[in-house]
PDB file of C-alpha atoms in Angstrom:
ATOM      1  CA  UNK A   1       0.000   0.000   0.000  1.00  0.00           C
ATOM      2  CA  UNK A   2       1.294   3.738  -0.930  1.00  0.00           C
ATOM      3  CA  UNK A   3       1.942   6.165   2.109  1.00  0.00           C
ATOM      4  CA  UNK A   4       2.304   3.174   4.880  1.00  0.00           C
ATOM      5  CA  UNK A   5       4.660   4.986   7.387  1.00  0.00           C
ATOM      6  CA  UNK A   6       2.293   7.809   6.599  1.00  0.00           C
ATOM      7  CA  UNK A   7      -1.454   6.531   7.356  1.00  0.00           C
ATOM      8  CA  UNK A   8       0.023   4.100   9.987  1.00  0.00           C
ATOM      9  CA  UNK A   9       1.383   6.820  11.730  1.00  0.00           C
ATOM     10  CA  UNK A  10      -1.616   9.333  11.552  1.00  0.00           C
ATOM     11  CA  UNK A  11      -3.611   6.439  12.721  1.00  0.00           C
ATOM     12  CA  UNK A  12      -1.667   5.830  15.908  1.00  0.00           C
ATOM     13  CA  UNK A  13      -1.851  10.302  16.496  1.00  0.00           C
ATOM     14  CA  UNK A  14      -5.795   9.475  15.897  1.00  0.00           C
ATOM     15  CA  UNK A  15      -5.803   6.738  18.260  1.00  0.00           C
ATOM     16  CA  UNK A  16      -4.007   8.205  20.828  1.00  0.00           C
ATOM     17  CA  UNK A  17      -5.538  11.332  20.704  1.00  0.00           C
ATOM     18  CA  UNK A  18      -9.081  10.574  20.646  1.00  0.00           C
ATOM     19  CA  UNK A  19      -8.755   8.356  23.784  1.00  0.00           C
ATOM     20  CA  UNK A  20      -7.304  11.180  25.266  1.00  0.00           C
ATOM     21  CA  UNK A  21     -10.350  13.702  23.979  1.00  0.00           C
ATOM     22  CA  UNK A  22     -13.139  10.830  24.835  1.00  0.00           C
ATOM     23  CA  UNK A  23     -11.872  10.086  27.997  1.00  0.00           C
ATOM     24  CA  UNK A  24     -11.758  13.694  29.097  1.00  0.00           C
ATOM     25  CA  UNK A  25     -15.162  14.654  27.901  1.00  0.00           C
ATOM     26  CA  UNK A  26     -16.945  11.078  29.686  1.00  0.00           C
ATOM     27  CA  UNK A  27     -15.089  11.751  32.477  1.00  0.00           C
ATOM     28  CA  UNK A  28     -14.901  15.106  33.442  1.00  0.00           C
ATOM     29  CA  UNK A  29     -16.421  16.774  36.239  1.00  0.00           C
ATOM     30  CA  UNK A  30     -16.498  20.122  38.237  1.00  0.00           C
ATOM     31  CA  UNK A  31     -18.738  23.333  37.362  1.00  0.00           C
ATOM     32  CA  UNK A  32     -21.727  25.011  38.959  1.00  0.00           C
ATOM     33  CA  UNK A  33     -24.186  22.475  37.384  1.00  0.00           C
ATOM     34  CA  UNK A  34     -26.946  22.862  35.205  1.00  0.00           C
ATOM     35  CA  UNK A  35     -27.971  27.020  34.606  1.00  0.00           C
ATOM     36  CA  UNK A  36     -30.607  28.530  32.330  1.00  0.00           C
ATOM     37  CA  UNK A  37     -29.622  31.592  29.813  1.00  0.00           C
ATOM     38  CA  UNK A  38     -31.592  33.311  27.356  1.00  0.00           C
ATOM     39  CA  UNK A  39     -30.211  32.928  23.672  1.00  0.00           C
ATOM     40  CA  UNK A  40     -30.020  35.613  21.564  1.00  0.00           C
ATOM     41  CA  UNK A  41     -33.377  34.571  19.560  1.00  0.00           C
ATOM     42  CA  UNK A  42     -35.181  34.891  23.041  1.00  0.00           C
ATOM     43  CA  UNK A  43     -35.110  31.398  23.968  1.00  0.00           C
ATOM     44  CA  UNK A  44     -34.304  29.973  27.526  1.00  0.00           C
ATOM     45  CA  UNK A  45     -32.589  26.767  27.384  1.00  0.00           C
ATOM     46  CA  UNK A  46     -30.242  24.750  30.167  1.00  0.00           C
ATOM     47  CA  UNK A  47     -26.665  24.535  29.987  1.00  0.00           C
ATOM     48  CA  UNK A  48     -25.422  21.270  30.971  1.00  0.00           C
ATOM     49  CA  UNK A  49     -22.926  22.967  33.620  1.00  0.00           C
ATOM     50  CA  UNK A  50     -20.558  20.284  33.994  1.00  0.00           C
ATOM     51  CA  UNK A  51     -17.403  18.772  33.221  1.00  0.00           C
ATOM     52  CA  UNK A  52     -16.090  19.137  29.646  1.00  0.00           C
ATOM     53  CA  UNK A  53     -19.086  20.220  27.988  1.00  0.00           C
ATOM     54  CA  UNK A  54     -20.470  22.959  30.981  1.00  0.00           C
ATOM     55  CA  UNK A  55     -21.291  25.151  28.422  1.00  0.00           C
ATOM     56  CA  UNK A  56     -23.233  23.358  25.729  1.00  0.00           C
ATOM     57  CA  UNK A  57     -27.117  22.625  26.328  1.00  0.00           C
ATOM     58  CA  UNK A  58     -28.540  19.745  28.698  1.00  0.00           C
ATOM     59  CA  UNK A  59     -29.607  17.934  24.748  1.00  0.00           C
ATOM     60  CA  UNK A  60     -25.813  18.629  23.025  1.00  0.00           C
ATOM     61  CA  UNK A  61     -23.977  17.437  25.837  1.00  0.00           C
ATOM     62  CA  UNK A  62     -26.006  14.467  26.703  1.00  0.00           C
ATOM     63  CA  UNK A  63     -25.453  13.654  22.797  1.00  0.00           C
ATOM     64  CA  UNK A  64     -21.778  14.636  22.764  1.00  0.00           C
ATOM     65  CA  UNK A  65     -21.074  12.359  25.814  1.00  0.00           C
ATOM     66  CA  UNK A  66     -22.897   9.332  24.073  1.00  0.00           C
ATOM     67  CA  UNK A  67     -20.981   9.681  21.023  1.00  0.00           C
ATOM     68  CA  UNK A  68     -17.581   9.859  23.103  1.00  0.00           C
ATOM     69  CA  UNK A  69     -18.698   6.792  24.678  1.00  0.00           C
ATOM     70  CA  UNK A  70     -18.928   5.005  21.363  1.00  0.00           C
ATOM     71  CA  UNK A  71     -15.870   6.245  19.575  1.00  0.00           C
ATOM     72  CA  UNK A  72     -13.906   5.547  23.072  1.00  0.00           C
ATOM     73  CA  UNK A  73     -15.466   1.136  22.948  1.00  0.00           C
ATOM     74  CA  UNK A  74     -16.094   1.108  19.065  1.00  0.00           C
ATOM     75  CA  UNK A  75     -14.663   3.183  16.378  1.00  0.00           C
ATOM     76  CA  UNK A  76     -10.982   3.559  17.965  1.00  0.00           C
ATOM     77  CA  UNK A  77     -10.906  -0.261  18.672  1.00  0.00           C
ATOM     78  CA  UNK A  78     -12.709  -0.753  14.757  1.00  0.00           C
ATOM     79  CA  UNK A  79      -9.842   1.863  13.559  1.00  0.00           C
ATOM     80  CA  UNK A  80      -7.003   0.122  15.188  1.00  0.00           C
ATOM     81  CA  UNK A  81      -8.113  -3.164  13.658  1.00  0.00           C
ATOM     82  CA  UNK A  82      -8.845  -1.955  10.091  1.00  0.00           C
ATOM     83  CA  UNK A  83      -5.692  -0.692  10.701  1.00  0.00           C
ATOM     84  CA  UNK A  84      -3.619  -4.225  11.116  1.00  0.00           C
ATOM     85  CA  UNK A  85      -6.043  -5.758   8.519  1.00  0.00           C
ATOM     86  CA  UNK A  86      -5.044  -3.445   6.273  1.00  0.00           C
ATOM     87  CA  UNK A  87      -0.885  -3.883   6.375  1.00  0.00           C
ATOM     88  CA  UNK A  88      -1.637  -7.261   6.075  1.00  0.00           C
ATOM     89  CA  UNK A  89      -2.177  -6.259   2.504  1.00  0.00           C
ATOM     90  CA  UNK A  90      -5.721  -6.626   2.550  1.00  0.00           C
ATOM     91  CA  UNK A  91      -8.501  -5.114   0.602  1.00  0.00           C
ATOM     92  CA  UNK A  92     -10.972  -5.475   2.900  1.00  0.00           C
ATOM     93  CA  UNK A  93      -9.144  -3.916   5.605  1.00  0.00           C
ATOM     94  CA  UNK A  94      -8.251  -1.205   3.836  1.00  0.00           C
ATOM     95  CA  UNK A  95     -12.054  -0.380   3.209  1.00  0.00           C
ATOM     96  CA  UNK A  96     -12.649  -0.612   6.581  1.00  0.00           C
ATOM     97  CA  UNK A  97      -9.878   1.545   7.476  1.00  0.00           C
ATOM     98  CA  UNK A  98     -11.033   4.487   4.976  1.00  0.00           C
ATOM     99  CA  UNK A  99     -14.153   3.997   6.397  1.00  0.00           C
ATOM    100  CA  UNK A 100     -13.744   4.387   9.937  1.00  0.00           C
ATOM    101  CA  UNK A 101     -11.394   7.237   8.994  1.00  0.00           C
ATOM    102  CA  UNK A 102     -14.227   9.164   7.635  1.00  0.00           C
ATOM    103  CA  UNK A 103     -16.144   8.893  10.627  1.00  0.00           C
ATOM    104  CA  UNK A 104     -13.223  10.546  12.723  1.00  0.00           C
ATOM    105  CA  UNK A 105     -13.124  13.088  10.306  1.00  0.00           C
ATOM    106  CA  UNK A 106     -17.024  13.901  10.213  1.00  0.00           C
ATOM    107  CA  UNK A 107     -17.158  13.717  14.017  1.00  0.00           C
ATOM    108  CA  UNK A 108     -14.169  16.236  15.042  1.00  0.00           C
ATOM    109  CA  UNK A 109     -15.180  18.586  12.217  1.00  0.00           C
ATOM    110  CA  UNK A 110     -18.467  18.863  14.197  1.00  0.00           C
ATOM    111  CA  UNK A 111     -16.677  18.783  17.437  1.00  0.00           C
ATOM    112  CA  UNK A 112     -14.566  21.929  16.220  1.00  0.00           C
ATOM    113  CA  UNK A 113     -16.589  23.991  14.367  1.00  0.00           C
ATOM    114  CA  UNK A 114     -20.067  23.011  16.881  1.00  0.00           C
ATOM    115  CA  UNK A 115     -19.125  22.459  20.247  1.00  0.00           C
ATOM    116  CA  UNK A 116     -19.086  25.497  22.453  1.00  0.00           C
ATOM    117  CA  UNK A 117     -15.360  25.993  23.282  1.00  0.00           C
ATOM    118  CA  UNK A 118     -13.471  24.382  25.614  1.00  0.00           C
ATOM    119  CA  UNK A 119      -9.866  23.244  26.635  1.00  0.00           C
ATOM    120  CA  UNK A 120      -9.653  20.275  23.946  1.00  0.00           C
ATOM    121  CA  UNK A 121     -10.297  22.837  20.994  1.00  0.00           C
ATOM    122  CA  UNK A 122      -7.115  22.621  19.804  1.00  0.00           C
ATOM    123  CA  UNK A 123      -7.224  18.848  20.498  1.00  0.00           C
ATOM    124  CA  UNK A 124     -10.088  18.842  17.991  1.00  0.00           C
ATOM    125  CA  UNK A 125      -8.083  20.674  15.303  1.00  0.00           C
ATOM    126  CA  UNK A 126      -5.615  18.233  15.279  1.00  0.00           C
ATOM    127  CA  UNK A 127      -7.686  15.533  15.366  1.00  0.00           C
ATOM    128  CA  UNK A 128      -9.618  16.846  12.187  1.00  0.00           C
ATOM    129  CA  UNK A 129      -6.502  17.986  10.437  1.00  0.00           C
ATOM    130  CA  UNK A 130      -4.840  14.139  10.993  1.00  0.00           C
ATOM    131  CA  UNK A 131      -7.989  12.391  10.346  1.00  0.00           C
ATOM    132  CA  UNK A 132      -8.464  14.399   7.165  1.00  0.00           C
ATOM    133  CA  UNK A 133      -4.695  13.747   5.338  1.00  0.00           C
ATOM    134  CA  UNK A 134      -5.197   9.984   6.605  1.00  0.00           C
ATOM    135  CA  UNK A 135      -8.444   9.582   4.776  1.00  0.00           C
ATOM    136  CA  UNK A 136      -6.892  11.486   1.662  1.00  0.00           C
ATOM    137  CA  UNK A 137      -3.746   9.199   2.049  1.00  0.00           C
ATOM    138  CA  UNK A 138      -6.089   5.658   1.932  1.00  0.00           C
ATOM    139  CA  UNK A 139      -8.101   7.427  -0.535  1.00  0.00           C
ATOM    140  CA  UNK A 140      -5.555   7.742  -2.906  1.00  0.00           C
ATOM    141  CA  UNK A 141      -3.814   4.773  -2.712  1.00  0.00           C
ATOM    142  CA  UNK A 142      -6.452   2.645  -4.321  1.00  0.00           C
ATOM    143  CA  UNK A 143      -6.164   1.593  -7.757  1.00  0.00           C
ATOM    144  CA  UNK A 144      -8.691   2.840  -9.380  1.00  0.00           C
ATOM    145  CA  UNK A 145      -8.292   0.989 -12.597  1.00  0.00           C
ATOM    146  CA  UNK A 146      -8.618  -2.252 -10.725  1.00  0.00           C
ATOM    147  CA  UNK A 147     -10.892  -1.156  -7.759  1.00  0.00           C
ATOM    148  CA  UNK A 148     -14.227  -3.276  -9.641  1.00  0.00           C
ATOM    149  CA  UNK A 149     -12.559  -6.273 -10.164  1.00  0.00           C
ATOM    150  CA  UNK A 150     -12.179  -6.317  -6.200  1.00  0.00           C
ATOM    151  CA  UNK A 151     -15.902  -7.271  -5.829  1.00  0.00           C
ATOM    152  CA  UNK A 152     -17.890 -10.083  -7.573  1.00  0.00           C
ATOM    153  CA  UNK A 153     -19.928  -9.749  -9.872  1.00  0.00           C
ATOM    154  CA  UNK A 154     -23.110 -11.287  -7.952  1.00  0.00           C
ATOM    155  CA  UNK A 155     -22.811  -8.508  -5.727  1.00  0.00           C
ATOM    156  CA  UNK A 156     -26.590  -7.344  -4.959  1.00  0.00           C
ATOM    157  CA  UNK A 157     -25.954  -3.457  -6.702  1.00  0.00           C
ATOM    158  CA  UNK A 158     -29.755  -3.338  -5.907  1.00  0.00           C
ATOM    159  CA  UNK A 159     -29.539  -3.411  -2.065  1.00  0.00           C
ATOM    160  CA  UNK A 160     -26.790  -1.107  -1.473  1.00  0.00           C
ATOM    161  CA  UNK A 161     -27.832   1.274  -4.178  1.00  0.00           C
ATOM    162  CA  UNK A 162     -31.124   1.268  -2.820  1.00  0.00           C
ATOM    163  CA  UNK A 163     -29.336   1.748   0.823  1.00  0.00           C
ATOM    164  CA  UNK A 164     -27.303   4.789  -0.284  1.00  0.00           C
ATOM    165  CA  UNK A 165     -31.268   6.511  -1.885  1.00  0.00           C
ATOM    166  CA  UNK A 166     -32.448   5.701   1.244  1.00  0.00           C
ATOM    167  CA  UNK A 167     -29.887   7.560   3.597  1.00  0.00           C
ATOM    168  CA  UNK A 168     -30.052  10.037   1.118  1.00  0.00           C
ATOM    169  CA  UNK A 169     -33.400  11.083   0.980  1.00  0.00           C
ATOM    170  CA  UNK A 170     -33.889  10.405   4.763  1.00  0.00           C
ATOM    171  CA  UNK A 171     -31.237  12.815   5.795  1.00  0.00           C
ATOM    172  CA  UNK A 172     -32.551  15.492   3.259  1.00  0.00           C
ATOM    173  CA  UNK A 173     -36.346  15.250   4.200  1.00  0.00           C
ATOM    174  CA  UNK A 174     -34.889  14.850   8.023  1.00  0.00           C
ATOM    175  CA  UNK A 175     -33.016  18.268   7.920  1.00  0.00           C
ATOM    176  CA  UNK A 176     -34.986  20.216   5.303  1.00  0.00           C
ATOM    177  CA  UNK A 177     -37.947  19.727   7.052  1.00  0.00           C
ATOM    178  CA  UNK A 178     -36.480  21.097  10.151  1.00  0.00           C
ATOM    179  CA  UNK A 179     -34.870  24.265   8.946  1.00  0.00           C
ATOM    180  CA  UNK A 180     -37.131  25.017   6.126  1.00  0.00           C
ATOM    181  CA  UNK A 181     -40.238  26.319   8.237  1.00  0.00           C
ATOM    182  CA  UNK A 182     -38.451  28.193  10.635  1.00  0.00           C
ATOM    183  CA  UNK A 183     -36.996  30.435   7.193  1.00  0.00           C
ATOM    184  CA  UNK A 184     -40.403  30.877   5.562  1.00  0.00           C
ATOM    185  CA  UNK A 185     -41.882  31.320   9.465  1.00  0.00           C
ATOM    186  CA  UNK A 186     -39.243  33.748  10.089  1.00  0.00           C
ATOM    187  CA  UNK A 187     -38.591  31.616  13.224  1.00  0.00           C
ATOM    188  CA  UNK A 188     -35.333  29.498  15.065  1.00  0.00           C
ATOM    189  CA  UNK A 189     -34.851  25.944  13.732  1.00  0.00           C
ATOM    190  CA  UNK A 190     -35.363  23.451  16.579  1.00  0.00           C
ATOM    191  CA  UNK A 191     -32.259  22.257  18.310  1.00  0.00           C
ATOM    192  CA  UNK A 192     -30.214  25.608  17.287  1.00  0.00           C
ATOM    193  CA  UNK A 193     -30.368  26.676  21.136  1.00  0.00           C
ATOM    194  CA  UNK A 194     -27.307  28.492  21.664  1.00  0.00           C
ATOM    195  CA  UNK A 195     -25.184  27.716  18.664  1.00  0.00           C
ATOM    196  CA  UNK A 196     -24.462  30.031  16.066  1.00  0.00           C
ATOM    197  CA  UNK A 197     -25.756  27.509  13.096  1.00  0.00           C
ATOM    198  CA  UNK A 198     -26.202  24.066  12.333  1.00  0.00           C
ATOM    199  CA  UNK A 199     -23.322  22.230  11.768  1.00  0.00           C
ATOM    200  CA  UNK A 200     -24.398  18.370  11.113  1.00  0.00           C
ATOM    201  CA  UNK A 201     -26.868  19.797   9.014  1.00  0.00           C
ATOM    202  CA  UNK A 202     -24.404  21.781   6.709  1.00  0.00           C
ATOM    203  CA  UNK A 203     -22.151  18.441   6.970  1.00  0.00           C
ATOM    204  CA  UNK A 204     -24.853  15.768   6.039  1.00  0.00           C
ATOM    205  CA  UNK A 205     -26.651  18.613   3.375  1.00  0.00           C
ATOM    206  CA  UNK A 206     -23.403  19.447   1.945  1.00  0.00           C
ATOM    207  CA  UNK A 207     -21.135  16.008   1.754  1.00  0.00           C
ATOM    208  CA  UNK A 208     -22.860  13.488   2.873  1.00  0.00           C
ATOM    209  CA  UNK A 209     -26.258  13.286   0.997  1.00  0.00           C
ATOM    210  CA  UNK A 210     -24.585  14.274  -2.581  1.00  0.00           C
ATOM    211  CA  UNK A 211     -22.257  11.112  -1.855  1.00  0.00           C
ATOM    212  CA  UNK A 212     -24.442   8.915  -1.347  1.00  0.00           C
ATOM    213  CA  UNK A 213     -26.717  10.345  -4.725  1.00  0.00           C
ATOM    214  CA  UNK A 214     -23.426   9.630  -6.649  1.00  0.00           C
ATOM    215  CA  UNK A 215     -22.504   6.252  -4.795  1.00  0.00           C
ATOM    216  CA  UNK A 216     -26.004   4.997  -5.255  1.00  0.00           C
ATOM    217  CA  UNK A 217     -26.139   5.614  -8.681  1.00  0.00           C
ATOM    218  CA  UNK A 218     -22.235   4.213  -9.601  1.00  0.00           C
ATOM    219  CA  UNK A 219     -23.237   1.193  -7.550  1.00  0.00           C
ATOM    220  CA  UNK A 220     -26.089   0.610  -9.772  1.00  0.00           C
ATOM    221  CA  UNK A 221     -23.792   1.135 -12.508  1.00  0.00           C
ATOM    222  CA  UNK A 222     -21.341  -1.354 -11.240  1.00  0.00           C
ATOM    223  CA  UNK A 223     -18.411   1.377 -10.820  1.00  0.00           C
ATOM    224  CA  UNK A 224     -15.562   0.456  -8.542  1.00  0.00           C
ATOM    225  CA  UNK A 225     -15.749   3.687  -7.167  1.00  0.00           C
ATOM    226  CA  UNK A 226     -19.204   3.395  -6.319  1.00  0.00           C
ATOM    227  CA  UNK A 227     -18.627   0.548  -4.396  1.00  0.00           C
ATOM    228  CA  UNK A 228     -15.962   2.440  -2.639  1.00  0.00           C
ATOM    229  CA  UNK A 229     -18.202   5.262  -1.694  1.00  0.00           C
ATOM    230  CA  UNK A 230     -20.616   2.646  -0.400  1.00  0.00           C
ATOM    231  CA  UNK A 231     -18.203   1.278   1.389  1.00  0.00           C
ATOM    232  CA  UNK A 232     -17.295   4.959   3.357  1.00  0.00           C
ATOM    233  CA  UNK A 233     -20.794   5.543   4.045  1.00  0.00           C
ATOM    234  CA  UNK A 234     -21.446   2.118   5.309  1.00  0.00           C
ATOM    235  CA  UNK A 235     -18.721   1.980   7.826  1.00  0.00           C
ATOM    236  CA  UNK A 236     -19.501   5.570   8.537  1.00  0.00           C
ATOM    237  CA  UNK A 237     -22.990   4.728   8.923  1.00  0.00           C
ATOM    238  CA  UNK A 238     -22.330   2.141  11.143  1.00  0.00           C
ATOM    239  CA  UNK A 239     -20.174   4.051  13.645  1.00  0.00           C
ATOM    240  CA  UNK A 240     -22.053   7.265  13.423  1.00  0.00           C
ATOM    241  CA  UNK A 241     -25.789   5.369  13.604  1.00  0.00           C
ATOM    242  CA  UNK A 242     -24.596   3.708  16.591  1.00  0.00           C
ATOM    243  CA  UNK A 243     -23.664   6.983  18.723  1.00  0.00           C
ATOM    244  CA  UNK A 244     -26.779   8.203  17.211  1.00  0.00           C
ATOM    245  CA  UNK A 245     -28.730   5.725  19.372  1.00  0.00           C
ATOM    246  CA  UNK A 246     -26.491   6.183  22.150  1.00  0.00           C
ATOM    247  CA  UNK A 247     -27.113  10.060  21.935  1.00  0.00           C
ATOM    248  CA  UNK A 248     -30.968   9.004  21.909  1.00  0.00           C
ATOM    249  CA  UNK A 249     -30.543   6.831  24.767  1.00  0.00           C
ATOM    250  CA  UNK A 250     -28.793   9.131  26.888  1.00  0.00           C
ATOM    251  CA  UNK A 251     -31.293  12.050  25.842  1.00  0.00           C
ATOM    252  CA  UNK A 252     -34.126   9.879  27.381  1.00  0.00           C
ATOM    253  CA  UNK A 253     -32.037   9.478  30.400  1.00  0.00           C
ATOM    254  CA  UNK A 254     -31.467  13.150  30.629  1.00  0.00           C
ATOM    255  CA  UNK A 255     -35.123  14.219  30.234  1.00  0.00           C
ATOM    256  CA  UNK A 256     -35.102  15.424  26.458  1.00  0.00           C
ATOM    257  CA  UNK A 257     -38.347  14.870  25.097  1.00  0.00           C
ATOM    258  CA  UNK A 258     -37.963  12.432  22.049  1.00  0.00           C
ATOM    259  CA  UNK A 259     -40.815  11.188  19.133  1.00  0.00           C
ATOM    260  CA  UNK A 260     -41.525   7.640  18.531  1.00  0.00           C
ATOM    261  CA  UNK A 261     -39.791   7.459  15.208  1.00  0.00           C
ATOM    262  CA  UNK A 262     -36.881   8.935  16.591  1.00  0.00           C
ATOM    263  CA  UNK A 263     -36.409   5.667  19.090  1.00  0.00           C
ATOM    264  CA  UNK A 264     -37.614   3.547  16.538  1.00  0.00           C
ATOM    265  CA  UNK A 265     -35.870   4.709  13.150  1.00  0.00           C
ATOM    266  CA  UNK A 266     -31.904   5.530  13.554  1.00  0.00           C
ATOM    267  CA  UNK A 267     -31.786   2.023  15.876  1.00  0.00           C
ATOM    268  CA  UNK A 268     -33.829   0.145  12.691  1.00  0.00           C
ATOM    269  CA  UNK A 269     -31.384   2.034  10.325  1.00  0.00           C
ATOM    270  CA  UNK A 270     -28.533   0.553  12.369  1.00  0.00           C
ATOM    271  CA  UNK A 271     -29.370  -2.778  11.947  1.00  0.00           C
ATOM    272  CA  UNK A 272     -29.810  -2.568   8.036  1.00  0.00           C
ATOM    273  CA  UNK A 273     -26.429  -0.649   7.736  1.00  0.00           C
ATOM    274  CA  UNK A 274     -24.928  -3.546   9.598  1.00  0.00           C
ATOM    275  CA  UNK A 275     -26.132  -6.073   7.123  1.00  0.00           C
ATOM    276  CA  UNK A 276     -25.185  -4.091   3.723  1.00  0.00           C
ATOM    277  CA  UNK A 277     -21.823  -4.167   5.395  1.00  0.00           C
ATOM    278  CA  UNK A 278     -21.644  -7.543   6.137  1.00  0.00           C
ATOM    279  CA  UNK A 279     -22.924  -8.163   2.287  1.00  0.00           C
ATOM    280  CA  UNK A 280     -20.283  -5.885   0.865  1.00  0.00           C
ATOM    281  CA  UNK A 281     -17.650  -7.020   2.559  1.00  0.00           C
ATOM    282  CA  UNK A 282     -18.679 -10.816   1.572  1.00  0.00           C
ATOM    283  CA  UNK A 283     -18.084 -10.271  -1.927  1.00  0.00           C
ATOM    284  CA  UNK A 284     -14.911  -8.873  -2.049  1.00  0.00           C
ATOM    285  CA  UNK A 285     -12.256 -10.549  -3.440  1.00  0.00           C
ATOM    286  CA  UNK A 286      -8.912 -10.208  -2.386  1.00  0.00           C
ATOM    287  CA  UNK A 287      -6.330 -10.120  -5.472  1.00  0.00           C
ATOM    288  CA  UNK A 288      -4.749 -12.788  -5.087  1.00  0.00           C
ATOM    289  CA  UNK A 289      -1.693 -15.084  -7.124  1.00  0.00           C
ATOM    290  CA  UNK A 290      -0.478 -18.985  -6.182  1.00  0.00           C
ATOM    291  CA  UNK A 291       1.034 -18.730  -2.734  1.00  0.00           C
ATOM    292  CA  UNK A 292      -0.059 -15.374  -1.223  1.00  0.00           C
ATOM    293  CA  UNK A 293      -1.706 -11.558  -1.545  1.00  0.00           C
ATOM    294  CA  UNK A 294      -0.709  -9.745  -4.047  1.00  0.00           C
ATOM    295  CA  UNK A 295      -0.564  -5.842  -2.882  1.00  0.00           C
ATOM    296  CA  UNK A 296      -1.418  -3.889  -6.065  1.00  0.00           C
ATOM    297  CA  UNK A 297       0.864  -1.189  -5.433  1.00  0.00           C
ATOM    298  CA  UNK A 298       4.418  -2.598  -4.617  1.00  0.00           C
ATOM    299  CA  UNK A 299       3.836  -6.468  -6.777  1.00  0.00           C
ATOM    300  CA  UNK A 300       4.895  -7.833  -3.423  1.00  0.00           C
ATOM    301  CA  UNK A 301       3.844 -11.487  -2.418  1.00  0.00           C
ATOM    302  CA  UNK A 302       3.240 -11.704   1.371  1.00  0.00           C
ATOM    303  CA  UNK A 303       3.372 -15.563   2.487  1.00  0.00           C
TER     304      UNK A 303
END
């Protein structure tokens, strides 16, 4: 694989870092404890008042702590992993790895530019800037010529394409019917609080629902890159659907009023993202020659 030293190294920064940033914000305590303020659009809402996140709302922190939890007992144990799969000179692992890369990337992008600041920030920076030149690294080290001939050809196009629609148009009816109102209202999108503007919204509006358009469609097509971008948003999915439910969880717990379909759809979502992983990753092939691996990029036979 190009860039070894490279990725392997950013990956261990990641690693290390993120324990340090997810074990701070589970774990921290002190501050005066929850407090009401007004927001600037005339809205009272609690702050949290505790530990790392005093000074985001009751709802953000309660969701920010649930995702820590995850990345802490899933996605740094998942990146590791993908990781050691992957200099084993495997294909597979090296999906995984870009994968769970781009969930690192999509969660401290929100935890810099969303969270109200704190003594991690520039923690958070670093994290972003590593996790984004480690995705780019994987990224580019595919070979693109060959990247269709890594998955069979009985490989159900149907069920991940229709997957990718599905997150799609879930995630653009989701968001657009949150802040759409409030413009032709003249009102505050729900959930803005005290933030100055909503972040996972720009991220999923902006990246992650024209992706998955695009992926869905080369999938159909049979495109190795669209299995590629299935792959991301898969992995992604899975990490980032599972703090989802843990955020939901831990809202309950802290009082936030929730609907029925949000404790009954992200945890149902979870469980179909699981299986179109398990699927993809069933029909790849590794390249292989008599007596070992082939890696694509340095013709070298590993035993």
């Amino acid at each position: 694989m190009k860039y070894k030293k490279s990725i392997t190294t950013l990956v261990l920064v990641i690693a290390c870092l993120a324990f340090v940033a997810t074990i701070v914000g589970i774990f921290a305590s002190g501050g005066a404890g929850p407090k009401e303020i007004q927001t600037l659009h005339d809205e009272v809402i609690t702050l949290h008042g505790k530990g790392l996140y005093q000074f985001d709302s009751v709802s953000g922190a309660s969701q920010v702590i649930a995702q820590d939890i995850v990345t802490l007992c899933l996605s740094i144990p998942l990146l590791l992993l993908s990781l050691i799969w992957c200099k084993k000179g495997s294909i597979k692992g090296r999906l995984m790895l870009v994968g769970t890369l781009s969930y690192f990337l999509y969660t401290y992008a929100s935890y810099a530019f969303l969270l109200m600041y704190n003594p991690l920030f520039l923690l958070y920076v670093i994290l972003l800037s590593a996790s984004f030149f480690a995705f780019t690294l994987v990224m580019v080290s595919f070979d693109y010529e060959n990247l269709h001939t890594y998955f069979h050809n009985n490989l159900p196009t149907k069920l991940i394409g229709g997957f990718l629609f599905s997150l799609s148009f879930l995630l653009l009816f989701l968001w657009l019917g949150r802040i759409v109102p409030p413009l032709v209202n003249g009102g505050v999108p729900v959930g803005l609080e005290h933030y100055t503007t909503l972040v996972i919204q720009v991220l999923d509006l902006a990246f992650i629902v024209p992706v998955a358009i695009v992926g869905g469609i080369l999938v159909l097509k049979r495109n190795g890159i669209g299995y590629l971008l299935a792959t991301i948003l898969i992995v992604k999915g899975i990490t980032m659907l599972t703090a989802i439910t843990a955020m939901i969880i831990n809202q309950a717990r802290a009082g936030i009023p929730m609907t029925v379909m949000e404790y009954a759809l992200f945890p149902a979502f979870n469980i179909v993202v699981i299986y179109c992983l398990y699927v993809l990753l069933k029909h790849v092939q590794e390249p292989r020659i008599p007596g070992g691996i082939m890696d694509e990029d340095t013709n070298l036979v590993r035993n």
